[in-house]
Coordinates of C-alpha atoms and ligand atoms in Angstrom, one line a residue:
X1 CA -52.2 -60.2 17.7
X2 CA -53.1 -58.8 14.2
X3 CA -52.5 -55.1 15.5
X4 CA -48.9 -56.1 17.0
X5 CA -48.1 -57.6 13.6
X6 CA -49.0 -54.6 11.7
X7 CA -47.2 -52.3 14.1
X8 CA -44.0 -54.4 13.7
X9 CA -44.3 -54.3 9.7
X10 CA -44.6 -50.4 9.8
X11 CA -42.4 -49.6 12.7
X12 CA -39.3 -49.1 10.4
X13 CA -41.3 -46.6 8.4
X14 CA -42.5 -44.7 11.4
X15 CA -38.9 -44.7 12.7
X16 CA -37.6 -43.3 9.6
X17 CA -40.4 -40.6 9.2
X18 CA -39.7 -39.3 12.7
X19 CA -35.9 -39.2 12.4
X20 CA -36.4 -37.3 9.1
X21 CA -38.8 -35.1 10.3
X22 CA -36.5 -33.9 13.1
X23 CA -33.5 -33.6 10.9
X24 CA -33.5 -33.2 7.1
X25 CA -36.6 -35.0 5.9
X26 CA -39.7 -34.0 3.9
X27 CA -42.4 -32.5 6.3
X28 CA -44.6 -29.5 6.6
X29 CA -43.0 -26.2 5.8
X30 CA -41.4 -24.3 8.5
X31 CA -40.9 -20.7 9.5
X32 CA -37.8 -18.8 8.2
X33 CA -36.5 -18.1 11.7
X34 CA -37.0 -21.6 12.7
X35 CA -34.6 -22.8 10.0
X36 CA -31.0 -22.4 12.0
X37 CA -32.4 -24.9 14.8
X38 CA -33.5 -27.4 12.0
X39 CA -30.0 -27.1 10.1
X40 CA -27.8 -29.7 11.9
X41 CA -24.9 -30.6 9.7
X42 CA -21.5 -31.8 10.9
X43 CA -19.8 -29.7 8.1
X44 CA -21.0 -26.5 9.6
X45 CA -18.8 -24.2 11.4
X46 CA -20.7 -22.0 13.8
X47 CA -24.1 -20.8 13.8
X48 CA -26.4 -20.4 10.8
X49 CA -28.5 -17.3 10.4
X50 CA -32.0 -16.9 8.8
X51 CA -34.0 -13.9 8.3
X52 CA -37.2 -13.0 6.4
X53 CA -36.6 -10.4 3.8
X54 CA -39.7 -8.2 2.9
X55 CA -40.6 -7.6 -0.7
X56 CA -38.8 -4.7 -2.5
X57 CA -39.1 -3.4 -5.9
X58 CA -38.9 -6.2 -8.5
X59 CA -37.8 -8.6 -5.6
X60 CA -40.5 -10.7 -3.6
X61 CA -40.3 -11.8 -0.1
X62 CA -37.8 -14.4 0.9
X63 CA -36.1 -16.0 3.6
X64 CA -32.1 -15.4 3.7
X65 CA -30.1 -18.1 5.2
X66 CA -26.5 -17.5 5.8
X67 CA -23.7 -19.6 7.4
X68 CA -20.3 -21.1 7.1
X69 CA -19.2 -24.6 6.3
X70 CA -15.6 -25.9 7.5
X71 CA -13.4 -24.4 7.5
X72 CA -14.2 -21.0 5.9
X73 CA -16.9 -21.6 3.2
X74 CA -19.4 -18.8 3.4
X75 CA -22.7 -19.5 1.9
X76 CA -26.2 -17.9 1.2
X77 CA -29.5 -19.6 0.5
X78 CA -32.5 -17.4 -0.5
X79 CA -35.9 -18.9 -0.3
X80 CA -38.7 -16.9 -2.0
X81 CA -42.1 -17.3 -0.2
X82 CA -43.7 -17.8 -3.8
X83 CA -41.5 -21.0 -4.6
X84 CA -41.6 -22.3 -8.1
X85 CA -40.2 -25.7 -6.9
X86 CA -36.7 -25.2 -8.3
X87 CA -33.0 -24.5 -7.2
X88 CA -30.8 -22.1 -9.1
X89 CA -27.1 -22.1 -8.0
X90 CA -25.0 -19.2 -9.2
X91 CA -21.0 -19.4 -9.9
X92 CA -18.4 -17.1 -8.8
X93 CA -16.0 -15.0 -11.0
X94 CA -12.2 -14.1 -10.8
X95 CA -10.9 -16.1 -7.7
X96 CA -14.3 -15.7 -6.0
X97 CA -13.9 -14.6 -2.4
X98 CA -17.4 -13.2 -2.0
X99 CA -20.9 -14.5 -2.5
X100 CA -22.5 -13.3 -5.9
X101 CA -25.6 -11.9 -4.0
X102 CA -26.3 -9.5 -6.8
X103 CA -26.6 -12.5 -9.4
X104 CA -28.8 -14.3 -7.3
X105 CA -31.6 -11.8 -7.1
X106 CA -33.0 -12.1 -10.5
X107 CA -33.5 -15.7 -9.8
X108 CA -35.0 -15.1 -6.6
X109 CA -37.4 -12.7 -8.5
X110 CA -38.3 -15.6 -10.7
X111 CA -39.3 -17.8 -7.7
X112 CA -36.3 -20.0 -7.5
X113 CA -34.7 -21.0 -4.4
X114 CA -31.1 -19.7 -5.0
X115 CA -27.6 -20.6 -3.5
X116 CA -24.2 -18.9 -3.8
X117 CA -20.8 -19.3 -2.0
X118 CA -17.6 -17.3 -1.6
X119 CA -15.8 -20.7 -2.3
X120 CA -14.1 -20.8 1.0
X121 CA -12.1 -17.4 1.5
X122 CA -12.5 -13.6 1.9
X123 CA -11.3 -11.9 -1.2
X124 CA -11.0 -8.8 0.5
X125 CA -8.6 -10.1 3.1
X126 CA -6.8 -12.5 0.7
X127 CA -6.9 -11.0 -2.9
X128 CA -6.4 -13.0 -5.8
X129 CA -4.9 -16.4 -5.1
X130 CA -3.2 -15.6 -1.9
X131 CA -5.8 -17.6 0.2
X132 CA -4.0 -20.6 -0.9
X133 CA -0.7 -19.5 0.8
X134 CA 0.2 -20.2 4.4
X135 CA 3.1 -17.7 5.2
X136 CA 5.8 -18.9 7.5
X137 CA 4.2 -17.4 10.4
X138 CA 1.3 -19.9 10.2
X139 CA -1.1 -17.2 9.9
X140 CA -3.2 -19.0 7.3
X141 CA -3.3 -22.6 8.6
X142 CA -6.2 -23.5 6.2
X143 CA -4.5 -22.5 3.1
X144 CA -4.3 -26.1 1.7
X145 CA -8.1 -26.6 2.4
X146 CA -8.9 -23.3 0.9
X147 CA -7.2 -24.2 -2.3
X148 CA -9.2 -27.4 -2.6
X149 CA -12.5 -25.4 -1.6
X150 CA -11.8 -23.0 -4.4
X151 CA -10.9 -25.9 -6.8
X152 CA -14.1 -27.9 -6.1
X153 CA -15.2 -28.6 -2.5
X154 CA -17.1 -25.4 -1.7
X155 CA -19.5 -25.8 -4.5
X156 CA -20.4 -29.4 -4.0
X157 CA -21.0 -28.8 -0.2
X158 CA -22.8 -25.7 -0.7
X159 CA -25.2 -27.4 -3.2
X160 CA -25.7 -30.4 -1.0
X161 CA -26.5 -28.1 2.1
X162 CA -28.6 -25.8 0.0
X163 CA -30.7 -28.6 -1.3
X164 CA -31.2 -29.8 2.3
X165 CA -32.2 -26.3 3.5
X166 CA -34.6 -26.1 0.6
X167 CA -36.5 -29.4 1.3
X168 CA -36.5 -28.7 5.1
X169 CA -38.1 -24.9 4.5
X170 CA -40.6 -25.9 1.9
X171 CA -41.5 -29.3 3.2
X172 CA -41.2 -30.8 -0.4
X173 CA -38.7 -32.0 -3.0
X174 CA -37.0 -29.8 -5.7
X175 CA -38.3 -30.3 -9.1
X176 CA -35.3 -29.1 -11.0
X177 CA -31.8 -27.8 -10.2
X178 CA -29.7 -25.5 -12.3
X179 CA -26.2 -24.2 -12.3
X180 CA -25.6 -20.7 -13.9
X181 CA -22.1 -19.3 -14.1
X182 CA -19.5 -17.5 -16.4
X183 CA -15.8 -17.5 -16.4
X184 CA -14.6 -19.2 -13.1
X185 CA -18.4 -19.6 -12.5
X186 CA -18.3 -21.3 -16.1
X187 CA -15.3 -23.7 -14.8
X188 CA -17.6 -24.4 -11.8
X189 CA -20.3 -25.2 -14.1
X190 CA -18.3 -27.6 -15.9
X191 CA -17.1 -29.1 -12.6
X192 CA -20.7 -30.0 -11.8
X193 CA -21.1 -31.8 -15.1
X194 CA -17.9 -33.5 -15.1
X195 CA -17.5 -34.5 -11.4
X196 CA -20.9 -34.2 -9.6
X197 CA -23.4 -35.3 -12.6
X198 CA -26.0 -36.0 -10.1
X199 CA -26.4 -32.6 -8.8
X200 CA -27.9 -30.4 -11.4
X201 CA -30.5 -31.1 -14.3
X202 CA -29.3 -28.2 -16.4
X203 CA -26.1 -26.1 -16.5
X204 CA -25.1 -22.8 -18.2
X205 CA -21.6 -22.6 -18.9
X206 CA -20.3 -19.1 -19.8
X207 CA -16.9 -18.3 -21.1
X208 CA -15.3 -20.9 -18.6
X209 CA -11.7 -20.9 -17.4
X210 CA -12.0 -24.7 -18.1
X211 CA -8.4 -25.4 -18.4
X212 CA -7.4 -23.2 -15.4
X213 CA -3.8 -24.0 -15.2
X214 CA -3.1 -23.5 -19.0
X215 CA -5.2 -20.4 -19.2
X216 CA -3.2 -18.7 -16.4
X217 CA 0.0 -19.9 -18.1
X218 CA -1.6 -17.9 -21.3
X219 CA -2.2 -15.0 -18.9
X220 CA 1.5 -14.5 -18.6
X221 CA 2.3 -15.3 -22.3
X222 CA 0.6 -12.1 -23.5
X223 CA 2.0 -9.5 -21.1
X224 CA 5.4 -11.2 -21.7
X225 CA 4.9 -10.7 -25.6
X226 CA 4.0 -7.0 -24.7
X227 CA 7.1 -6.3 -22.5
X228 CA 9.7 -3.7 -23.7
X229 CA 9.8 -3.5 -27.3
X230 CA 6.5 -5.1 -27.7
X231 CA 4.6 -2.7 -25.6
X232 CA 1.4 -1.4 -27.3
X233 CA -0.1 1.7 -26.4
X234 CA -4.0 2.2 -25.9
X235 CA -3.9 5.0 -28.5
X236 CA -2.7 2.4 -31.3
X237 CA -5.8 0.0 -30.8
X238 CA -8.3 2.3 -32.9
X239 CA -5.8 1.9 -35.9
X240 CA -5.1 -1.8 -35.1
X241 CA -8.9 -2.7 -34.9
X242 CA -9.4 -0.7 -38.0
X243 CA -6.8 -2.7 -40.1
X244 CA -8.2 -6.0 -38.8
X245 CA -11.8 -5.2 -39.4
X246 CA -10.8 -4.0 -43.0
X247 CA -9.1 -7.0 -43.9
X248 CA -11.5 -9.6 -42.1
X249 CA -15.1 -8.1 -41.5
X250 CA -16.1 -9.0 -45.1
X251 CA -15.1 -12.5 -45.0
X252 CA -18.4 -13.7 -43.4
X253 CA -20.2 -12.2 -46.5
X254 CA -21.2 -8.9 -44.6
X255 CA -19.5 -5.8 -43.3
X256 CA -21.2 -5.1 -40.2
X257 CA -18.6 -4.6 -37.7
X258 CA -18.4 -8.2 -36.6
X259 CA -16.2 -11.0 -37.7
X260 CA -18.3 -14.0 -37.4
X261 CA -15.5 -16.6 -37.1
X262 CA -12.0 -15.0 -36.5
X263 CA -10.4 -18.4 -37.4
X264 CA -11.0 -17.3 -41.0
X265 CA -9.1 -14.0 -40.3
X266 CA -5.4 -14.4 -41.6
X267 CA -4.4 -10.9 -40.1
X268 CA -0.7 -10.8 -40.3
X269 CA 1.0 -7.8 -38.3
X270 CA 3.9 -7.8 -40.3
X271 CA 2.2 -7.6 -43.7
X272 CA -1.1 -5.7 -42.8
X273 CA 0.2 -3.0 -40.7
X274 CA 2.4 0.0 -41.6
X275 CA 5.8 -0.3 -40.0
X276 CA 7.8 2.6 -38.6
X277 CA 10.9 2.9 -36.2
X278 CA 9.2 4.9 -33.6
X279 CA 5.6 3.9 -32.8
X280 CA 2.8 6.2 -33.3
X281 CA -1.0 5.8 -33.1
X282 CA -1.0 4.8 -36.9
X283 CA 2.0 2.8 -37.2
X284 CA 3.9 0.0 -35.5
X285 CA 7.6 -1.0 -34.8
X286 CA 9.0 -4.3 -35.7
X287 CA 9.0 -5.3 -32.0
X288 CA 5.3 -4.5 -31.6
X289 CA 4.4 -6.7 -34.8
X290 CA 6.4 -9.4 -33.0
X291 CA 4.4 -9.3 -30.0
X292 CA 1.1 -9.0 -31.8
X293 CA 2.1 -12.1 -33.8
X294 CA 2.8 -13.9 -30.6
X295 CA -0.4 -13.0 -28.9
X296 CA -2.6 -14.1 -32.0
X297 CA -0.7 -17.3 -32.3
X298 CA -0.6 -18.7 -28.9
X299 CA 1.8 -20.0 -26.4
X300 CA 4.7 -21.8 -27.7
X301 CA 7.8 -23.4 -26.3
X302 CA 11.2 -22.3 -27.4
X303 CA 11.1 -25.2 -29.9
X304 CA 8.0 -23.9 -31.5
X305 CA 5.5 -26.5 -30.0
X306 CA 2.0 -25.0 -29.4
X307 CA 0.9 -25.3 -25.7
X308 CA -2.2 -23.2 -25.8
X309 CA -4.2 -21.5 -28.5
X310 CA -4.0 -17.5 -29.1
X311 CA -6.3 -14.7 -29.0
X312 CA -8.4 -14.6 -32.1
X313 CA -8.1 -11.1 -33.8
X314 CA -11.3 -8.8 -33.3
X315 CA -11.1 -7.7 -29.6
X316 CA -9.1 -4.6 -30.1
X317 CA -12.3 -2.7 -31.2
X318 CA -13.4 0.2 -29.1
X319 CA -17.0 -0.9 -27.9
X320 CA -16.6 1.7 -26.1
X321 CA -13.4 0.5 -24.4
X322 CA -11.2 -2.0 -26.1
X323 CA -11.1 -5.8 -25.0
X324 CA -7.4 -5.4 -24.9
X325 CA -7.4 -2.4 -22.9
X326 CA -9.6 -4.4 -20.1
X327 CA -7.2 -7.2 -19.9
X328 CA -4.1 -6.9 -21.8
X329 CA -2.7 -3.4 -21.4
X330 CA -1.9 -1.8 -18.2
X331 CA 0.9 -2.1 -15.5
X332 CA 0.1 -4.5 -14.3
X333 CA -2.4 -5.7 -16.8
X334 CA -5.2 -7.7 -15.4
X335 CA -3.8 -10.8 -17.3
X336 CA -0.5 -10.3 -15.5
X337 CA -1.9 -9.8 -12.1
X338 CA -4.0 -12.8 -12.5
X339 CA -1.5 -15.0 -14.0
X340 CA 1.3 -14.0 -11.4
X341 CA -0.9 -14.7 -8.4
X342 CA -2.1 -18.0 -9.7
X343 CA 1.5 -19.2 -10.3
X344 CA 2.7 -17.9 -6.9
X345 CA -0.1 -19.8 -5.1
X346 CA -2.2 -22.2 -7.1
X347 CA -0.6 -23.8 -10.1
X348 CA 2.8 -24.8 -9.4
X349 CA 4.3 -27.7 -7.6
X350 CA 6.3 -26.8 -5.4
X351 CA 4.3 -23.5 -4.5
X352 CA 6.7 -20.6 -5.2
X353 CA 5.1 -18.2 -2.7
X354 CA 5.2 -14.4 -3.0
X355 CA 8.9 -13.9 -4.0
X356 CA 8.1 -15.5 -7.5
X357 CA 7.7 -13.0 -10.2
X358 CA 5.5 -13.3 -13.4
X359 CA 8.6 -13.0 -15.6
X360 CA 9.9 -16.1 -14.0
X361 CA 7.6 -18.5 -15.9
X362 CA 9.6 -20.7 -18.1
X363 CA 7.5 -22.0 -21.0
X364 CA 9.7 -24.9 -21.6
X365 CA 10.0 -26.2 -18.1
X366 CA 7.1 -25.0 -15.9
X367 CA 4.3 -26.7 -17.7
X368 CA 5.3 -30.0 -16.2
X369 CA 5.1 -28.1 -12.8
X370 CA 1.4 -27.7 -13.3
X371 CA 0.6 -31.2 -13.7
X372 CA -0.3 -32.1 -10.2
X373 CA -2.7 -28.9 -9.9
X374 CA -4.2 -29.6 -13.3
X375 CA -5.8 -32.6 -11.9
X376 CA -7.6 -30.6 -9.2
X377 CA -8.5 -27.5 -11.1
X378 CA -8.7 -28.3 -14.8
X379 CA -12.2 -29.3 -16.0
X380 CA -11.0 -30.6 -19.3
X381 CA -12.4 -34.3 -19.2
X382 CA -14.6 -35.0 -22.1
X383 CA -16.5 -37.9 -20.6
X384 CA -19.9 -36.3 -19.9
X385 CA -21.7 -39.7 -20.2
X386 CA -22.8 -39.9 -16.6
X387 CA -24.4 -36.3 -16.7
X388 CA -26.0 -37.1 -20.2
X389 CA -27.3 -40.5 -18.8
X390 CA -29.2 -38.7 -16.0
X391 CA -30.9 -36.5 -18.6
X392 CA -28.6 -33.4 -17.8
X393 CA -28.4 -30.6 -20.5
X394 CA -25.7 -28.0 -21.0
X395 CA -25.7 -24.7 -22.8
X396 CA -22.2 -23.3 -23.1
X397 CA -21.4 -19.9 -24.6
X398 CA -18.1 -18.0 -25.2
X399 CA -17.5 -14.6 -26.9
X400 CA -15.4 -14.5 -29.8
X401 CA -13.8 -11.4 -28.6
X402 CA -13.0 -12.5 -25.1
X403 CA -9.5 -11.1 -24.1
X404 CA -9.7 -12.7 -20.5
X405 CA -10.0 -16.3 -21.7
X406 CA -9.6 -17.3 -25.3
X407 CA -12.7 -18.8 -26.8
X408 CA -10.6 -21.5 -28.6
X409 CA -10.1 -23.0 -25.2
X410 CA -14.0 -23.7 -25.2
X411 CA -13.9 -24.9 -28.8
X412 CA -11.2 -27.3 -28.1
X413 CA -13.0 -28.8 -25.3
X414 CA -16.2 -29.2 -27.2
X415 CA -14.5 -30.7 -29.9
X416 CA -13.0 -33.2 -27.6
X417 CA -16.4 -34.1 -26.5
X418 CA -17.6 -34.4 -30.0
X419 CA -14.6 -36.8 -30.6
X420 CA -15.4 -39.0 -27.6
X421 CA -19.1 -39.1 -27.7
X422 CA -19.9 -38.5 -31.4
X423 CA -21.8 -35.6 -33.1
X424 CA -25.5 -36.7 -32.4
X425 CA -25.0 -38.0 -29.1
X426 CA -23.2 -34.6 -27.9
X427 CA -25.4 -32.3 -29.5
X428 CA -28.6 -34.1 -27.9
X429 CA -27.6 -32.8 -24.5
X430 CA -24.8 -30.1 -25.1
X431 CA -24.7 -27.2 -27.4
X432 CA -21.9 -24.6 -27.6
X433 CA -22.6 -21.0 -28.9
X434 CA -19.7 -18.8 -30.0
X435 CA -20.7 -14.8 -29.9
X436 CA -19.1 -12.7 -32.6
X437 CA -17.9 -9.5 -31.3
X438 CA -18.6 -10.3 -27.6
X439 CA -16.0 -9.7 -24.7
X440 CA -15.5 -11.6 -21.6
X441 CA -19.1 -12.8 -20.4
X442 CA -20.7 -9.9 -22.3
X443 CA -20.0 -6.6 -24.0
X444 CA -18.1 -5.7 -27.0
X445 CA -19.3 -4.9 -30.6
X446 CA -21.8 -7.8 -30.7
X447 CA -25.3 -8.5 -29.3
X448 CA -24.8 -9.8 -25.9
X449 CA -24.6 -8.2 -22.6
X450 CA -23.6 -9.9 -19.2
X451 CA -27.1 -9.2 -18.0
X452 CA -28.7 -11.2 -20.9
X453 CA -28.0 -14.6 -19.2
X454 CA -31.8 -15.4 -19.5
X455 CA -31.5 -15.8 -23.4
X456 CA -29.6 -18.9 -22.4
X457 CA -31.5 -19.9 -19.1
X458 CA -34.9 -19.7 -20.8
X459 CA -33.7 -22.1 -23.5
X460 CA -32.2 -24.5 -21.0
X461 CA -35.3 -24.6 -19.0
X462 CA -37.4 -25.5 -22.0
X463 CA -34.8 -28.2 -23.0
X464 CA -34.6 -29.8 -19.5
X465 CA -38.4 -29.5 -18.7
X466 CA -40.1 -29.7 -21.9
X467 CA -37.7 -31.5 -24.1
X468 CA -37.4 -28.6 -26.5
X469 CA -33.9 -28.7 -27.9
X470 CA -32.5 -25.2 -28.5
X471 CA -31.4 -24.1 -31.9
X472 CA -30.6 -20.5 -32.8
X473 CA -30.7 -18.2 -29.7
X474 CA -31.6 -14.5 -30.4
X475 CA -29.1 -11.9 -28.8
X476 CA -29.6 -8.2 -28.9
X477 CA -27.5 -5.0 -28.9
X478 CA -28.8 -2.0 -26.9
X479 CA -27.8 1.6 -26.9
X480 CA -27.3 3.8 -23.7
X481 CA -30.9 4.1 -23.2
X482 CA -31.5 0.4 -23.3
X483 CA -33.2 0.5 -26.9
X484 CA -32.6 -2.4 -28.9
X485 CA -30.3 -1.4 -32.0
X486 CA -29.6 -4.8 -33.4
X487 CA -30.6 -8.4 -32.9
X488 CA -28.7 -11.5 -34.3
X489 CA -29.1 -15.3 -33.9
X490 CA -26.3 -17.1 -32.2
X491 CA -26.0 -20.6 -34.0
X492 CA -25.1 -23.7 -32.2
X493 CA -21.6 -24.8 -33.1
X494 CA -20.4 -25.5 -35.7
X495 CA -23.1 -23.6 -37.4
X496 CA -22.9 -20.0 -38.4
X497 CA -25.1 -17.2 -39.0
X498 CA -25.5 -15.8 -42.6
X499 CA -27.5 -12.9 -44.0
X500 CA -30.1 -14.0 -46.3
X501 CA -29.8 -11.2 -48.7
X502 CA -33.0 -9.3 -48.1
X503 CA -34.2 -7.0 -45.3
X504 CA -32.5 -5.1 -42.5
X505 CA -29.1 -6.5 -41.4
X506 CA -29.8 -5.3 -38.0
X507 CA -32.7 -7.8 -37.6
X508 CA -32.2 -11.5 -36.6
X509 CA -35.0 -12.5 -38.8
X510 CA -33.0 -11.8 -42.0
X511 CA -30.4 -14.3 -40.9
X512 CA -30.2 -18.0 -41.0
X513 CA -27.9 -20.7 -39.3
X514 CA -25.9 -22.9 -41.8
X515 CA -23.3 -25.3 -41.8
X516 CA -20.3 -23.4 -43.7
X517 CA -18.8 -25.5 -46.4
X518 CA -15.5 -24.0 -48.1
X519 CA -15.8 -23.5 -51.8
X520 CA -13.4 -21.7 -54.3
X521 CA -14.7 -18.4 -55.5
X522 CA -13.6 -16.3 -58.6
X523 CA -15.1 -12.8 -58.9
X524 CA -15.0 -11.0 -62.2
X525 CA -14.2 -8.2 -63.0
X526 CA -11.5 -7.8 -60.4
X527 CA -12.0 -4.1 -60.0
X528 CA -15.3 -2.9 -58.6
X529 CA -17.1 0.4 -57.5
X530 CA -19.4 -0.7 -54.9
X531 CA -22.4 1.9 -54.9
X532 CA -21.9 2.7 -58.5
X533 CA -24.2 0.9 -61.2
X534 CA -22.6 -2.3 -62.6
X535 CA -22.4 -6.0 -62.4
X536 CA -20.1 -8.6 -61.2
X537 CA -20.1 -12.3 -61.6
X538 CA -19.1 -14.9 -59.0
X539 CA -18.0 -18.5 -59.9
X540 CA -18.0 -21.0 -57.2
X541 CA -16.4 -24.5 -57.3
X542 CA -17.8 -26.8 -54.7
X543 CA -15.5 -29.3 -53.1
X544 CA -15.2 -32.8 -54.8
X545 CA -17.4 -34.5 -52.6
X546 CA -20.3 -32.0 -53.0
X547 CA -22.8 -31.4 -55.9
X548 CA -26.0 -29.4 -55.9
X549 CA -29.0 -29.0 -58.2
X550 CA -30.8 -25.7 -58.8
X551 CA -33.6 -26.4 -56.6
X552 CA -31.3 -27.0 -53.6
X553 CA -30.3 -23.3 -53.8
X554 CA -32.2 -20.9 -51.7
X555 CA -30.0 -17.6 -52.2
X556 CA -26.8 -16.6 -53.4
X557 CA -25.3 -13.6 -51.4
X558 CA -22.2 -11.5 -51.8
X559 CA -21.4 -8.7 -49.2
X560 CA -25.2 -8.2 -48.5
X561 CA -26.2 -8.2 -52.5
X562 CA -28.6 -11.0 -53.4
X563 CA -27.7 -12.5 -56.7
X564 CA -30.1 -11.4 -59.4
X565 CA -29.4 -14.4 -61.6
X566 CA -27.6 -17.7 -61.2
X567 CA -27.0 -21.0 -62.7
X568 CA -25.7 -24.5 -61.6
X569 CA -23.0 -26.3 -63.8
X570 CA -24.2 -29.6 -65.6
X571 CA -22.3 -31.8 -63.0
X572 CA -23.6 -29.8 -60.0
X573 CA -20.1 -28.6 -59.0
X574 CA -20.2 -25.0 -60.3
X575 CA -22.5 -22.1 -59.3
X576 CA -22.3 -18.9 -61.4
X577 CA -24.2 -15.9 -59.9
X578 CA -24.6 -12.5 -61.1
X579 CA -24.8 -9.4 -58.6
X580 CA -25.3 -5.6 -59.0
X581 CA -22.5 -3.6 -57.7
X582 CA -24.8 -0.9 -56.2
X583 CA -26.4 -3.8 -53.9
X584 CA -23.2 -4.4 -52.0
X585 CA -23.2 -3.2 -48.7
X586 CA -20.6 -1.2 -46.7
X587 CA -17.3 -2.6 -48.1
X588 CA -14.2 -0.5 -47.8
X589 CA -12.3 1.0 -50.7
X590 CA -8.9 -0.4 -51.5
X591 CA -6.9 -3.0 -53.0
X592 CA -7.1 -6.7 -51.7
X593 CA -10.8 -6.3 -50.4
X594 CA -12.2 -9.8 -49.8
X595 CA -15.5 -10.2 -51.5
X596 CA -17.3 -13.4 -49.7
X597 CA -19.8 -15.3 -51.4
X598 CA -22.3 -17.6 -49.8
X599 CA -24.5 -20.0 -51.7
X600 CA -27.2 -20.9 -49.2
X601 CA -28.7 -24.4 -50.0
X602 CA -30.8 -26.9 -48.5
X603 CA -29.6 -30.5 -48.8
X604 CA -31.5 -33.5 -47.1
X605 CA -33.2 -31.0 -44.7
X606 CA -29.9 -29.5 -43.7
X607 CA -29.2 -25.8 -44.4
X608 CA -25.5 -25.4 -45.7
X609 CA -23.6 -22.5 -47.0
X610 CA -21.0 -23.1 -49.9
X611 CA -18.7 -20.2 -49.4
X612 CA -15.3 -18.6 -49.9
X613 CA -14.0 -15.3 -51.1
X614 CA -11.9 -13.7 -53.8
X615 CA -10.0 -10.3 -53.3
X616 CA -10.9 -7.4 -55.5
X617 CA -10.0 -3.7 -55.6
X618 CA -12.8 -1.4 -55.0
X619 CA -13.0 2.3 -55.8
X620 CA -15.5 4.7 -54.6
Ligands
LIG1 C1 -13.1 -14.5 -14.4 O1 -13.8 -15.4 -13.5 O2 -13.6 -13.3 -14.8 C2 -11.8 -14.9 -14.7 C3 -11.0 -15.8 -14.0 C4 -9.7 -16.1 -14.4 C5 -9.2 -15.4 -15.4 C6 -9.9 -14.6 -16.2 C7 -11.0 -14.3 -15.8

């Protein structure tokens, strides 16, 4: 009697265990080649393959699973034998269309069970956004489904299936799940945070095309500006870059080939470039100046309403190729090709199809035609509360010299989150880093390469697993042989890095992250001979609501020179500092050279930099 009672009580548990054991539940680990017979999922289209891959140089032994989810979503899951208990999913790039196997391997090498997807179409057969088009001969009947798969469904389905596969293979649960992606993969990262907040504990968002529809509109604005009279030649880029850096490199207080925050750069092509009737590598026509102005300014309607932010100056630099050369210049340029395909097949209602041309986009009337598709593609929802509430963490980075996707798109989104959730709340789970001089996802004149993603990932893991909140993240620049030639801290937005006035400017240890507070600066005398012996004085006037005491001030720096003496006015609103002219680093000779002064202070435990600049004439 008692035995029957006990059996009745535990019967449901036995039933559940048996069912899960046969299907997806936790049980003993199984063999790689047995996995296909255990992967029973109504979403699958056809057979799943699983194959053991022996260890090779740098990559340990792993089991590779490949298959297709309805209708055409290809996925891969790689399961290292020496598993660290964690899941790592990689995002795609461009319009996807292939599995990022290469991006998965470093994670596999680190012991992560790793997954990726082609997002539902084959980019070789259907280049750019063509996968979303069903021609009149009905040769692509899954087109609409494939559009949704690219927008969001493929990543969700793959993540869910990969998690099931991982649990089945190892017979144990996943401790932590991470998403890592840049560009389109960065949009997918924000998709996870905004729409599927239960799936991942930590997310790396790299240079995301987060506002996909508007970003593609912007992709058309730039080549349109460069049409006809506006056309800029590649051989004009070095001179253009030089003019921009001469004007703006010193504004952050150090001439080092990096403009720390290009929003401070007031480069005006019409005023700051030499004009000529026939363009040459060293002069620009009125049409070219107009084109440059449009590109730096951003997308506007014919009434002048700003629809999308422009491209910050600074990416023209050759490092070794120019960011402009990569995305803006060419026939067709990559921006033109991406923008046209997106409008033909993804962003507009009704879908215009292949006859539509990139020059057909009307900046007054077409934005309204993108509203329907904005709902499925654009990851602009600032409400990240569900993700935060589950303990999720996000590290987001974007290069200041990104010519594929303006970094101002990332800043605008982060500002929206700050506005909605508040400063403290946002920074407790979400940090944005802007990378001076860095092109799309890496490269450029700064200190970050696209293979350096672990500088973010390591911080993310510490944040998620140990609660260690990331502060400055150190990036490095390497020469062709791989030798590190410069390191720099990346500071969490809105903080910026500032040289402390002592030590090698190529060593991150000599920089600090500060909150920049604008101040008025007057330099005397107004004519200086850097490199020559002499002195000059900077007088700073702080904003009305700020005061300092002498002991608050840690250093006052002007163009790499540390002040030799200084004083604070009686009311704490003025700082006067004296510098030696010979200590100033790298400033160019000429009129109107910006001399920036930064007074680094510590106030109530927070590092701030009161800063501004005056222009002087420099002689050699
Ligand atoms: C990318 O994934 O690299 C990308 C996607 C859309 C526009 C530009 C770049």
